[in-house]
Structures are given as structure tokens and as C-alpha cells.
Coordinates of C-alpha atoms in Angstrom, one line a residue:
Chain A
M280 CA 93.5 75.9 110.3
E281 CA 96.7 74.2 109.4
K282 CA 100.1 75.5 110.8
P283 CA 102.4 72.9 109.4
L284 CA 105.5 75.1 110.6
T285 CA 104.8 76.2 113.8
E286 CA 101.9 73.6 115.5
H287 CA 104.5 71.8 117.2
I288 CA 106.6 74.6 118.8
R289 CA 106.7 74.0 122.5
K290 CA 105.1 76.8 124.7
D291 CA 108.1 77.3 126.6
G292 CA 110.2 78.0 123.7
R293 CA 112.9 75.4 124.0
P294 CA 113.8 74.0 120.7
L295 CA 112.5 70.5 119.9
T296 CA 115.0 67.8 120.6
L297 CA 115.6 65.0 117.5
K298 CA 113.4 62.4 119.4
E299 CA 110.7 64.8 119.9
Y300 CA 111.0 66.1 116.2
E301 CA 111.1 62.5 115.3
A302 CA 107.8 61.5 117.3
I303 CA 105.8 64.0 115.1
G304 CA 106.9 62.7 111.8
G305 CA 110.3 64.4 111.5
Y306 CA 113.0 63.3 109.0
Q307 CA 109.8 61.2 107.2
A308 CA 110.0 63.8 104.2
L309 CA 113.7 63.1 104.2
R310 CA 113.4 59.2 103.5
K311 CA 110.7 59.8 101.2
M312 CA 112.5 62.5 99.0
L313 CA 115.9 60.1 98.8
K314 CA 113.7 57.7 96.7
M315 CA 113.0 60.5 94.1
T316 CA 115.2 61.9 91.9
P317 CA 116.7 65.6 92.1
K318 CA 114.8 66.5 89.2
E319 CA 111.4 65.1 90.8
V320 CA 112.0 67.0 94.1
Q321 CA 112.6 70.4 91.9
A322 CA 109.4 69.7 89.8
L323 CA 107.5 69.2 93.0
V324 CA 108.4 72.2 94.6
K325 CA 108.1 74.3 91.3
D326 CA 104.6 73.0 91.1
S327 CA 104.0 73.7 94.8
N328 CA 104.3 77.5 93.8
L329 CA 106.6 78.0 96.9
R330 CA 107.9 81.6 96.7
G331 CA 110.8 82.8 98.8
R332 CA 109.8 84.1 102.4
G333 CA 113.2 86.2 102.7
G334 CA 111.3 89.4 100.9
A335 CA 111.8 89.0 97.1
G336 CA 109.1 86.1 96.6
F337 CA 111.1 84.4 93.7
S338 CA 109.9 81.0 92.9
T339 CA 112.1 78.6 94.9
G340 CA 111.7 75.5 92.6
L341 CA 112.8 78.0 89.4
K342 CA 115.6 79.3 91.5
W343 CA 116.9 75.7 92.1
S344 CA 116.7 75.0 88.1
F345 CA 119.2 77.2 87.3
V346 CA 122.1 75.5 88.9
P347 CA 123.8 73.4 86.5
Q348 CA 123.1 69.6 86.4
D349 CA 126.3 68.0 86.0
D350 CA 128.5 66.1 88.4
T351 CA 131.2 68.6 89.0
K352 CA 131.7 69.5 92.7
P353 CA 131.5 71.1 95.1
K354 CA 128.0 73.0 94.9
Y355 CA 126.7 75.0 98.0
L356 CA 123.2 75.4 99.7
I357 CA 123.3 78.2 102.0
T358 CA 120.4 79.2 104.6
N359 CA 119.8 83.2 104.7
A360 CA 119.3 83.3 108.6
D361 CA 120.9 86.8 108.8
E362 CA 117.5 88.4 109.8
M363 CA 118.1 92.1 110.0
E364 CA 115.3 93.9 108.1
P365 CA 114.0 96.4 111.0
G366 CA 110.3 95.2 112.2
T367 CA 111.1 91.5 111.5
F368 CA 111.3 88.8 114.0
K369 CA 109.9 85.6 112.2
D370 CA 112.8 83.5 111.4
R371 CA 113.9 83.8 114.8
I372 CA 111.0 81.7 115.9
L373 CA 111.8 78.8 113.7
L374 CA 115.7 79.0 114.3
E375 CA 115.1 78.9 118.1
C376 CA 112.1 76.6 118.5
T377 CA 112.4 74.2 115.4
P378 CA 116.0 73.7 114.3
H379 CA 115.5 70.3 112.8
Q380 CA 112.8 71.2 110.8
L381 CA 115.2 73.9 109.1
I382 CA 118.1 70.9 108.8
E383 CA 115.7 68.6 107.3
G384 CA 114.6 71.4 105.1
M385 CA 118.1 72.1 104.1
I386 CA 118.8 68.4 103.2
C387 CA 115.9 68.7 100.9
A388 CA 117.0 71.8 99.2
A389 CA 120.6 70.4 99.1
Y390 CA 119.5 67.2 97.7
A391 CA 117.4 68.9 94.9
I392 CA 120.5 70.6 93.5
Q393 CA 123.2 67.9 94.5
A394 CA 125.0 70.1 96.9
N395 CA 127.2 68.4 99.3
I396 CA 128.2 71.1 101.4
S397 CA 125.9 73.6 103.3
Y398 CA 126.1 76.6 105.7
V399 CA 123.6 78.2 108.0
Y400 CA 124.5 81.8 107.9
L401 CA 123.0 83.0 111.2
R402 CA 122.7 86.6 112.7
W403 CA 125.4 87.3 115.3
A404 CA 122.6 88.4 117.8
Y405 CA 120.6 85.3 117.7
K406 CA 122.7 83.4 120.3
T407 CA 119.8 81.3 121.4
A408 CA 119.3 79.9 117.9
A409 CA 123.2 79.4 117.5
Q410 CA 123.2 77.0 120.1
A411 CA 120.0 75.5 119.4
I412 CA 121.2 74.8 115.6
L413 CA 124.7 73.6 116.8
N414 CA 123.0 70.9 118.8
A415 CA 120.3 70.0 116.3
I416 CA 123.3 69.6 113.8
D417 CA 125.1 67.3 116.2
E418 CA 122.2 65.3 116.8
A419 CA 121.3 64.9 113.0
E420 CA 124.8 63.8 112.3
N421 CA 124.9 61.2 115.1
A422 CA 121.7 60.0 113.6
G423 CA 123.1 59.5 110.1
Y424 CA 120.8 62.3 108.9
L425 CA 124.1 64.4 107.9
G426 CA 127.5 63.2 106.9
K427 CA 128.5 60.4 104.6
N428 CA 125.9 58.2 102.7
I429 CA 122.9 59.7 104.5
L430 CA 120.6 56.7 105.3
G431 CA 122.3 54.4 102.8
S432 CA 121.4 56.4 100.0
G433 CA 124.8 57.2 98.9
Y434 CA 124.2 61.0 99.3
D435 CA 126.5 63.1 101.3
L436 CA 126.3 66.4 102.9
E437 CA 128.1 68.1 105.5
M438 CA 126.6 71.2 107.2
H439 CA 128.1 74.1 109.0
L440 CA 127.1 77.0 111.0
H441 CA 128.5 80.5 110.2
T442 CA 127.4 83.5 112.8
G443 CA 127.9 86.8 111.0
V444 CA 129.2 89.6 112.7
G445 CA 126.7 92.5 111.8
R446 CA 125.8 94.3 108.9
Y447 CA 122.4 94.6 106.8
M448 CA 123.9 93.9 103.6
C449 CA 124.9 90.3 104.6
G450 CA 121.1 89.6 104.0
E451 CA 121.8 90.2 100.1
E452 CA 122.6 87.1 99.1
T453 CA 125.5 87.9 96.8
A454 CA 127.1 90.3 99.7
L455 CA 126.4 86.9 102.0
L456 CA 128.7 85.1 99.7
N457 CA 131.2 87.5 100.0
S458 CA 130.9 87.6 103.8
L459 CA 131.3 83.9 104.0
E460 CA 134.3 84.1 101.8
G461 CA 135.7 86.3 104.6
K462 CA 135.4 89.6 102.6
R463 CA 133.5 92.9 102.9
A464 CA 129.9 92.1 102.5
N465 CA 129.6 94.3 99.3
P466 CA 127.1 93.0 96.9
R467 CA 128.3 91.5 93.5
A468 CA 127.4 92.2 89.9
K469 CA 124.9 89.8 88.3
P470 CA 125.2 88.0 86.1
P471 CA 126.9 85.6 86.7
F472 CA 123.9 84.6 89.3
P473 CA 124.9 82.7 92.3
Q474 CA 123.1 79.6 90.9
V475 CA 126.0 79.4 88.3
S476 CA 128.9 81.2 90.0
G477 CA 128.3 81.8 94.1
L478 CA 130.5 80.7 96.9
F479 CA 133.9 80.6 96.2
G480 CA 133.0 80.9 92.7
R481 CA 130.8 77.4 92.7
P482 CA 127.1 77.0 92.0
T483 CA 125.2 78.0 95.0
I484 CA 121.7 78.3 96.4
V485 CA 120.9 80.9 99.2
N486 CA 117.3 80.4 100.5
N487 CA 115.6 82.1 103.4
V488 CA 114.8 80.0 106.7
E489 CA 110.9 80.2 106.5
T490 CA 111.4 79.0 102.9
L491 CA 113.2 76.0 103.7
C492 CA 111.0 74.9 106.6
C493 CA 108.2 74.7 104.1
L494 CA 110.1 71.8 102.0
P495 CA 109.7 68.7 104.5
H496 CA 106.0 69.3 104.6
I497 CA 105.4 69.9 100.7
I498 CA 107.3 66.4 100.5
N499 CA 105.2 64.9 102.6
N500 CA 102.0 66.4 101.6
G501 CA 102.3 67.2 98.0
S502 CA 102.2 70.4 95.8
E503 CA 98.3 70.4 95.6
W504 CA 98.0 70.4 100.1
F505 CA 100.6 73.1 99.9
K506 CA 98.6 75.5 97.6
K507 CA 95.4 74.8 99.2
L508 CA 96.7 76.3 102.4
S509 CA 96.7 79.6 101.0
L510 CA 93.7 81.7 100.4
T511 CA 95.0 83.4 97.4
A512 CA 97.0 82.3 94.5
D513 CA 100.3 82.5 96.4
A514 CA 100.8 79.3 98.0
G515 CA 101.1 78.0 101.5
T516 CA 100.9 79.6 105.1
K517 CA 103.2 82.5 105.9
L518 CA 104.6 83.6 109.2
Y519 CA 103.2 87.2 109.9
G520 CA 104.0 89.5 112.8
V521 CA 102.7 92.7 114.1
S522 CA 104.6 95.5 115.9
G523 CA 104.1 98.9 117.2
K524 CA 101.4 100.2 119.3
V525 CA 98.6 97.6 119.0
K526 CA 97.3 95.8 122.3
K527 CA 98.9 92.1 121.1
P528 CA 102.2 92.4 119.1
G529 CA 103.1 89.0 118.0
A530 CA 103.9 86.7 115.5
W531 CA 101.6 83.8 113.9
E532 CA 101.5 81.1 111.1
L533 CA 98.3 82.2 109.1
P534 CA 97.0 81.2 105.6
M535 CA 98.8 83.0 103.0
G536 CA 96.3 86.1 101.8
V537 CA 94.9 87.0 105.2
T538 CA 94.1 90.7 105.1
L539 CA 96.2 93.3 106.8
R540 CA 92.7 94.5 108.9
E541 CA 92.5 90.8 109.9
L542 CA 96.4 91.0 110.9
I543 CA 96.0 94.2 113.0
E544 CA 92.3 93.9 114.4
E545 CA 92.1 90.0 115.3
H546 CA 95.4 88.7 115.7
A547 CA 97.2 91.7 117.3
G548 CA 93.9 92.9 119.4
G549 CA 93.8 96.3 117.8
M550 CA 95.2 99.4 118.2
Q551 CA 96.2 100.3 121.5
D552 CA 93.3 102.5 123.7
G553 CA 93.1 106.0 122.5
L554 CA 95.1 105.5 119.2
K555 CA 93.7 105.3 115.5
F556 CA 95.8 103.1 112.7
R557 CA 97.7 105.8 110.3
G558 CA 99.4 103.1 108.3
A559 CA 101.9 100.3 108.1
L560 CA 105.1 98.9 106.7
P561 CA 103.7 95.7 105.4
G562 CA 107.2 93.7 105.3
G563 CA 109.8 95.3 107.2
A564 CA 111.7 98.9 106.7
S565 CA 112.1 98.8 102.9
T566 CA 108.6 98.4 102.1
D567 CA 106.1 101.2 101.0
F568 CA 103.5 102.3 103.4
L569 CA 99.8 101.0 103.4
V570 CA 97.2 103.1 104.9
E571 CA 93.6 102.8 105.8
Q572 CA 92.2 102.6 102.4
H573 CA 94.6 99.2 102.1
L574 CA 93.4 97.5 105.3
D575 CA 91.4 95.1 103.1
V576 CA 94.5 94.1 101.0
K577 CA 95.2 90.5 101.1
M578 CA 98.7 89.9 102.3
D579 CA 100.0 88.1 99.8
Y580 CA 102.9 88.9 97.4
T581 CA 100.4 89.7 94.4
S582 CA 97.7 91.7 96.3
V583 CA 100.3 94.0 98.1
A584 CA 102.4 94.8 95.0
A585 CA 99.2 95.9 93.4
A586 CA 98.3 97.9 96.7
G587 CA 102.0 99.6 95.4
S588 CA 104.1 98.0 98.1
R589 CA 105.7 94.7 98.8
L590 CA 104.7 91.5 101.1
G591 CA 108.4 91.6 102.0
T592 CA 109.0 89.5 105.0
G593 CA 105.4 89.7 106.0
T594 CA 106.0 91.3 109.3
V595 CA 104.0 94.5 109.7
V596 CA 105.3 97.9 111.5
V597 CA 102.4 100.1 112.6
L598 CA 102.1 103.9 112.6
D599 CA 99.5 105.3 114.9
D600 CA 97.9 108.6 114.8
K601 CA 100.1 110.0 118.0
T602 CA 103.6 109.0 116.4
C603 CA 105.1 111.5 113.9
P604 CA 105.5 110.0 110.5
V605 CA 108.3 112.4 109.9
G606 CA 110.3 111.0 112.9
F607 CA 109.1 107.7 111.7
V608 CA 111.0 107.8 108.3
K609 CA 114.0 109.7 109.9
N610 CA 114.6 106.5 112.2
L611 CA 114.3 104.4 109.2
E612 CA 116.5 106.5 107.0
H613 CA 119.0 106.6 109.5
F614 CA 119.5 103.1 109.5
F615 CA 119.5 102.7 105.9
A616 CA 122.1 105.5 105.7
Q617 CA 124.4 103.9 108.6
E618 CA 124.3 100.1 107.0
S619 CA 124.8 101.4 103.4
C620 CA 127.8 99.3 102.4
G621 CA 129.3 102.5 100.7
F622 CA 130.3 100.7 97.5
C623 CA 128.3 102.8 95.2
T624 CA 128.0 106.6 95.3
P625 CA 124.3 107.3 95.1
C626 CA 123.6 105.0 98.0
R627 CA 126.7 106.0 99.9
E628 CA 126.1 110.1 99.6
G629 CA 122.4 110.1 99.0
L630 CA 121.2 108.4 101.9
P631 CA 123.1 110.5 104.4
W632 CA 121.8 113.5 102.8
V633 CA 118.0 112.1 102.9
E634 CA 118.8 111.5 106.6
K635 CA 120.1 115.1 107.3
I636 CA 117.2 116.7 105.4
L637 CA 114.7 114.5 107.5
T638 CA 116.4 115.5 110.8
A639 CA 116.3 119.1 109.9
I640 CA 112.6 118.8 109.2
D641 CA 111.8 116.9 112.4
A642 CA 113.4 119.6 114.4
G643 CA 111.7 122.1 112.7
E644 CA 114.5 123.5 110.7
G645 CA 113.4 122.6 107.1
N646 CA 112.9 124.7 104.5
S647 CA 110.2 124.9 101.8
D648 CA 112.4 123.0 99.2
D649 CA 113.3 120.1 101.3
I650 CA 110.1 118.0 100.2
K651 CA 110.8 118.3 96.6
L652 CA 114.9 117.5 97.3
L653 CA 113.4 114.4 99.0
E654 CA 111.3 113.6 96.0
H655 CA 114.3 114.1 94.0
H656 CA 116.0 111.7 96.3
T657 CA 113.2 108.9 95.9
R658 CA 113.9 109.0 92.0
Y659 CA 117.6 109.4 92.1
L660 CA 118.2 106.3 94.4
G661 CA 115.3 104.5 93.1
P662 CA 115.8 101.1 90.9
G663 CA 118.3 101.2 88.0
N664 CA 120.6 103.9 89.6
T665 CA 122.3 101.8 92.1
F666 CA 124.4 98.8 92.3
C667 CA 121.8 96.7 94.3
A668 CA 118.4 96.8 95.6
F669 CA 119.3 98.2 98.9
A670 CA 118.9 102.4 98.2
P671 CA 115.7 101.5 95.9
G672 CA 114.6 99.6 99.1
A673 CA 115.3 102.7 101.5
M674 CA 113.4 105.1 99.3
E675 CA 110.1 103.0 99.5
P676 CA 108.9 103.8 103.0
L677 CA 110.1 107.5 102.1
Q678 CA 108.2 108.0 98.7
S679 CA 104.9 106.7 100.1
A680 CA 105.3 108.9 103.4
L681 CA 105.8 111.8 101.0
K682 CA 102.6 110.6 99.4
Y683 CA 100.2 109.6 102.2
F684 CA 101.4 111.9 105.0
R685 CA 102.6 114.9 103.0
D686 CA 100.6 117.3 105.3
D687 CA 102.8 116.5 107.9
F688 CA 106.2 117.0 106.0
E689 CA 104.6 120.6 105.3
K690 CA 103.2 121.5 108.7
H691 CA 106.9 120.4 110.2
I692 CA 108.4 123.0 107.6
H693 CA 105.8 125.5 107.9
D694 CA 105.1 125.5 111.9
K695 CA 109.3 125.2 112.2
K696 CA 108.1 122.5 115.0
C697 CA 106.8 118.8 115.3
S698 CA 103.6 119.2 116.8
Y699 CA 103.4 115.3 118.0
K700 CA 106.6 116.0 120.4
L701 CA 104.3 118.6 122.0
I702 CA 101.6 116.2 122.4
A703 CA 103.9 113.4 123.8
N704 CA 105.3 116.1 126.2
A705 CA 102.1 117.2 127.4
L706 CA 101.0 113.7 128.0
I707 CA 104.0 113.1 130.1
H708 CA 103.6 116.2 131.9
E709 CA 100.0 115.2 132.8
A710 CA 101.1 111.9 133.9
S711 CA 103.3 113.1 136.3
Chain B
M162 CA 151.6 88.0 119.9
L163 CA 148.6 85.4 119.4
S164 CA 148.2 83.3 122.2
T165 CA 148.7 79.3 121.7
E166 CA 145.1 78.8 122.0
E167 CA 144.2 81.6 119.4
I168 CA 146.5 79.9 116.9
K169 CA 145.0 76.4 117.6
E170 CA 141.5 78.2 117.2
I171 CA 142.4 80.0 113.9
E172 CA 144.0 77.0 112.3
H173 CA 140.7 75.1 112.7
A174 CA 138.7 77.7 111.0
I175 CA 141.2 77.9 108.1
K176 CA 140.8 73.9 107.9
L177 CA 137.3 74.5 106.7
V178 CA 137.7 76.9 104.3
P179 CA 139.6 76.6 100.5
H180 CA 142.1 79.3 101.4
K181 CA 143.4 81.0 104.1
K182 CA 142.0 84.5 103.6
A183 CA 138.4 83.0 103.7
A184 CA 139.0 82.5 107.5
S185 CA 139.7 86.4 108.1
V186 CA 136.4 87.1 109.6
E187 CA 136.6 83.9 111.8
A188 CA 140.1 84.8 112.9
L189 CA 139.0 88.2 114.0
K190 CA 136.3 86.6 116.2
V191 CA 138.8 84.5 117.7
V192 CA 140.7 87.1 118.8
Q193 CA 138.2 89.3 120.0
E194 CA 136.7 86.4 122.1
H195 CA 139.9 86.2 123.7
R196 CA 140.7 89.9 124.2
R197 CA 137.3 91.4 123.8
W198 CA 138.7 93.7 121.1
V199 CA 141.0 93.8 118.3
S200 CA 144.0 96.1 118.7
D201 CA 146.5 97.3 116.2
E202 CA 148.6 94.8 117.1
S203 CA 146.4 91.9 117.1
L204 CA 145.2 92.8 113.4
R205 CA 148.9 93.1 112.3
D206 CA 149.5 89.5 114.0
V207 CA 146.3 87.9 112.3
A208 CA 147.2 89.6 108.9
K209 CA 150.5 87.9 109.1
F210 CA 149.3 84.5 110.0
L211 CA 146.7 84.8 107.3
D212 CA 149.3 86.0 104.5
M213 CA 147.2 89.2 104.1
S214 CA 148.4 92.8 104.4
P215 CA 147.2 94.6 107.4
E216 CA 145.2 97.2 105.2
E217 CA 143.3 94.5 103.5
L218 CA 142.1 92.9 107.0
D219 CA 141.6 96.2 108.3
S220 CA 139.2 96.9 105.4
V221 CA 137.5 93.8 106.5
A222 CA 137.5 94.3 110.2
T223 CA 136.1 97.9 109.9
F224 CA 133.3 96.9 107.7
Y225 CA 131.5 94.7 110.4
N226 CA 129.4 96.2 113.4
M227 CA 130.6 93.7 115.8
I228 CA 134.2 93.8 115.4
F229 CA 135.4 96.1 118.0
R230 CA 138.4 97.9 116.7
K231 CA 138.4 100.1 119.8
E232 CA 138.9 98.9 123.4
V233 CA 135.5 98.0 125.2
G234 CA 134.5 97.5 128.7
K235 CA 134.1 93.9 130.1
H236 CA 130.2 94.0 129.2
V237 CA 128.8 95.7 126.1
I238 CA 125.3 96.9 125.9
L239 CA 123.8 96.9 122.6
V240 CA 120.8 99.2 122.4
C241 CA 118.2 98.5 119.8
D242 CA 117.3 101.8 118.2
S243 CA 115.4 100.6 114.9
I244 CA 111.9 101.3 114.2
S245 CA 109.7 99.1 116.4
C246 CA 111.7 100.1 119.3
W247 CA 111.7 103.8 118.4
V248 CA 107.6 103.5 118.2
M249 CA 107.4 101.8 121.7
G250 CA 109.7 104.7 123.0
Y251 CA 113.4 103.5 123.6
E252 CA 114.6 106.8 123.6
N253 CA 113.8 107.1 127.2
L254 CA 115.4 103.9 128.3
R255 CA 118.4 105.0 126.4
D256 CA 118.6 108.5 128.1
Q257 CA 118.0 106.8 131.4
L258 CA 121.0 104.4 130.8
F259 CA 123.1 107.3 129.9
N260 CA 122.4 109.2 133.2
R261 CA 122.7 105.9 135.0
L262 CA 126.0 105.1 133.8
G263 CA 127.3 108.6 133.0
I264 CA 128.2 108.0 129.3
K265 CA 126.9 107.9 126.0
Y266 CA 127.3 105.9 122.9
G267 CA 130.5 104.5 122.3
E268 CA 131.9 105.1 125.8
T269 CA 133.0 103.1 128.5
T270 CA 132.5 104.0 132.2
P271 CA 135.6 104.8 134.1
D272 CA 135.5 101.7 136.0
G273 CA 135.9 99.5 132.8
L274 CA 132.5 97.7 133.3
F275 CA 130.1 99.0 130.5
T276 CA 130.2 100.3 127.2
V277 CA 127.0 101.3 125.7
L278 CA 126.6 101.0 121.8
P279 CA 123.4 101.9 119.3
N280 CA 122.5 98.8 117.6
C281 CA 120.4 97.9 114.5
C282 CA 116.9 95.9 114.9
L283 CA 117.7 92.7 117.3
G284 CA 114.5 90.9 115.8
T285 CA 112.3 90.9 118.7
C286 CA 110.1 93.8 117.7
D287 CA 106.9 92.4 119.1
C288 CA 108.8 92.6 122.5
A289 CA 110.2 96.3 122.2
P290 CA 111.9 98.3 123.8
A291 CA 114.8 95.5 123.6
F292 CA 118.8 95.8 124.1
M293 CA 121.3 93.1 124.9
I294 CA 124.2 93.0 127.4
D295 CA 126.7 90.6 125.9
H296 CA 125.1 87.4 125.0
D297 CA 121.6 88.2 127.2
L298 CA 118.9 89.6 125.3
Y299 CA 116.3 91.8 127.4
R300 CA 112.7 92.4 126.0
N301 CA 109.7 94.7 126.8
V302 CA 112.2 96.5 129.0
K303 CA 110.6 99.0 131.6
E304 CA 112.6 102.0 133.2
E305 CA 112.0 100.6 136.5
Q306 CA 113.9 97.2 135.6
L307 CA 117.0 99.0 134.5
E308 CA 118.8 99.0 138.0
E309 CA 118.2 95.5 138.8
I310 CA 119.5 94.1 135.2
L311 CA 122.5 96.2 135.3
K312 CA 123.3 94.9 139.1
R313 CA 123.4 91.3 137.3
Y314 CA 126.8 92.6 135.7
D315 CA 129.9 92.8 137.9

């Protein structure tokens, strides 16, 4: 099983130095690519069927093709390394362990759209990654891979690290641009799309860390090779992760399209003793629950969508049978209510209301109309009613929880208490 | 008054962007790095330096979770309260931290050593529960380790 993105990661977690990266074939893709035209690079990546690994799953090559192909300057290439989707911890691994792989991928993407300025927009909390990237940029500049006239090709690219100051919205690409411009990270209206009018009004591409890390391998090995890495029609490998009460939580690079069952039962070692699988968010906080009937769903963009959810970031959060689904969703909606940028009314007012209702139900103070009220919100805050995808994303776990765990909501309201808390307290009492 | 060092660093940030305002987040970071937080006075100084109104700069400063507009202690403890840490029982750890320090979220110990704040997912969900103290990330934290961890900070 090939693991091009992670096979050379050191066991001790230290980043690969430039020398170590070159020794395993690093920057060979750059040499090869500089002999191609930008259009050829775009065509290759489009043909590889690489889809954005940040959560939306849009074709990377197609996204690039919207950048005007003229000589006006500047154009920008930005890495979205603002990993902050609750339950997601995949880009951290690539950032900390293989910074040169990201830099090489960024040079490939920048060359394909003829950008001469690039930024890594990194989450503030990733301190180890920040150091790794700063060192790697320095090494790459000294080796002639960045800066003026890269490897004598006549192509120039400067690269900067920008560390954020914390806000989930910054992961939305237009909000990220506002943040980079020193503004509040409110999303922008589309159109115009960033590919035409992005950072400082200039053509800009924003790509996810994992997406960019695929590029050197596609250039080295070709689009057919990349497609064959996958078990399904969505190409490549994918960094999957599992967290929650499983035996061996972790992250693994696997062929795109492994099943949810394989992830949980084989790679994560199954549920902890005494616990049963109840459901899971397949790709972070803003994805719909999958339940037992979906365990054999293939974890790719198309199959997870067909099962009524989204692959999202591919990092699974597991709900077990002794954890309260109402409390679980309350925790998610607290996050969304807090992180809403406040720019549009349904999101700003609706999410705290949802949180308030869930808090009441969880505390045994819900009333019989509350479920209807929550359902109303899942429509009112759904697609088309808000300025960006934030609130619709926040409604995904709620609407699916109301569908699959409805009994639990009703029981909380009827019994005026959370029976999961009573079980948890009894267990603690027993243990002491 | 901004120090010479702060002015030097803010000027460097301005050089990297097309216009002064675009350096506003960086300038706030510079001040916070030197003074731990951004006071009203610092905010006005930075605004003046960037040709912005204090109100406009404050709308940026208050938007971001990690720009502190109130005084914080010498060390800031950021407790992850997102979903994976919740499933793994971070609330017990949080309560123990509150008891040990005698403070709650948003408060600072009387000796000025620690401030505790809730924080969104720290991106280390396979090692939950987790928290950060300043630049240091602690993963898989057990309640019995808390005392030893806190002792490292003085």
C-alpha cells in the first residue's frame, strides 16, 4: 500500500531537513515541472482528479483554471493551514513533519497559476509547525528553490509565513483573505471569486495543506498513478483520522475510499471495552452523523455524500453508546455559536438560540416544542439563507442527530433529566 | 508609548504589505508579544501609527480570540473544550484546574501567574484531552499529572 505523503515521516516526529528531503527525491518534481508549461501542469493536475482536501472537495485543477492567464502582477498562492475544524488533526502532521513537501507543492501550484507571492496562513496554536516551516523556507531559499530565478528557470516566487490570531472563520477562504489584509475575518460575497479578485483584489488561489502535498507526487508519477492509489473514483490517498472512545485513536494515510468500518475497527482498534459504536461525524464538526447502517460506506466524497453526509476533512469523531448525543451536539453548537463571525443575522442570532435550547434539554429543562424549534432552525439556518456556509455546516450534525437520535432528545424532555449523566456518575461512584 | 523595539518590528511588518492598515493584525501581535496584552493606550498608539481610528483597530482586535484586550497573567492556560476532548472527559480536568488555581475561565490568579481560558479544538484530537500553557502543548493529560505540569511555570 503506497503512502506517498507520509511514508518518510520520522518516528520521532522531527521535520525532515532539506538534505533528508532531497535524499528521498525531494524537489525532483520541481525540476521536472519547470520544464513544463503552466498550462501543462494545470492539465496534469486536472486529469489526476485531485479534489481539495480542506473539506469542500472541489477539483484542484479546475479551481486553478479560473485564474486569468495574463502577465499582470501580482498573483497570489495561499496555503490554508488554519486547521481548526473540531475533531481535525491531519494537516498538523504534514506541517510538523514534512514542511519541504508542502513548500515543493506550493511552488508547483504557484507556478501553475504564475503567482510570484505565496503565503502559508498557519493557525497560531501550531507552534512546532511554525518553526518547522520557517526553517524550511529559509533552507529552500538558500538552496535556490525559492526567490528569484528558481533553478535558473526565470521563474520567481517569494514565500512568507503568516500566523493567525485565532478564529474558525479564517479557514473560509474569503474570510482568510480579509484576515491576511489585516481586517476582521468576515466572509466576502462571491462572485467575484478569489481566483479573479482575491488578496488585495488580485487573482488568488487558496489550497489546503494536504492538497498541496499531493502535487509533487502527481508531477513525479503522473495522473494515472495518482488515480490508481484510490479504491474508488475519487483519486489519491487520504489522511484519515479517528478520535473518541476507540482503542487506538490516530491518523493514517490510506487509499481513498476505505470504509468507515475499516477505519474504526482495524486502524483505530475498535471501540473501547464495554462500549458500542453509536454514530460518527465522518469529517469534522460540520458534517452529518453517520450511524451503524453506514459502517460500510466508502470514505470518499461521492459515497459519503450519497449516504447523506460529507467527507469533510476525513477525520472521524466517534460517538459511543455511553456518551449522550444531546450533550455531544450541545458541545458542537456551543463551538459554532461562539465562532460565528456575527456578520449575518440568521447565523449570529440563530446559533446562540440553538445552543440555549440544547442546554435546556441537556439540563432536563426542555419542553415539548423544543424539538420542533430545533428542526425549524435546521431549515432556517440551512443553505441559501445565510451569507456563507458556516451556519449550514453547523446545522448538519444537529439535523442528523434529530433524525438518528430522536429518542434521546424526547427522553431528556419527557424524563426531565439526562440518564447518561446518571450512568456516568454511578460508574465514578463504583470506581471510588 | 510604543517602544523603539515595537516600532522597529511594526515597521518591518508594514514593509511586507501593500498598505499600512494591512499590517494591523501583525502590529497588535507585536504589542502583545512585548506586553502580554493590548491595553486601551497601546491600541490608540498602534492605531495612530497605522493611520487608523482606534475604533477601526479595536474592531479588528476584538474579533480575534488570541488578541487579549484585558490583562492576562504571566502564563495563559488554554483548555480545549471542543468535541473530542469533551468525549474524552476534559470537564473533570478543567474542574480540577479551577480548584487547584482557585479561579475560573477569564480569571487570573491573585499572584498574577496564571490566566485560564477556554479554547477551540487544538488539533490534537487523537491525544485528548489537551491544553496549552503559553507555547507548550500537553496531550493525553491525566488528572494526576496536573500538579507536576503547573510546577514547571513560575
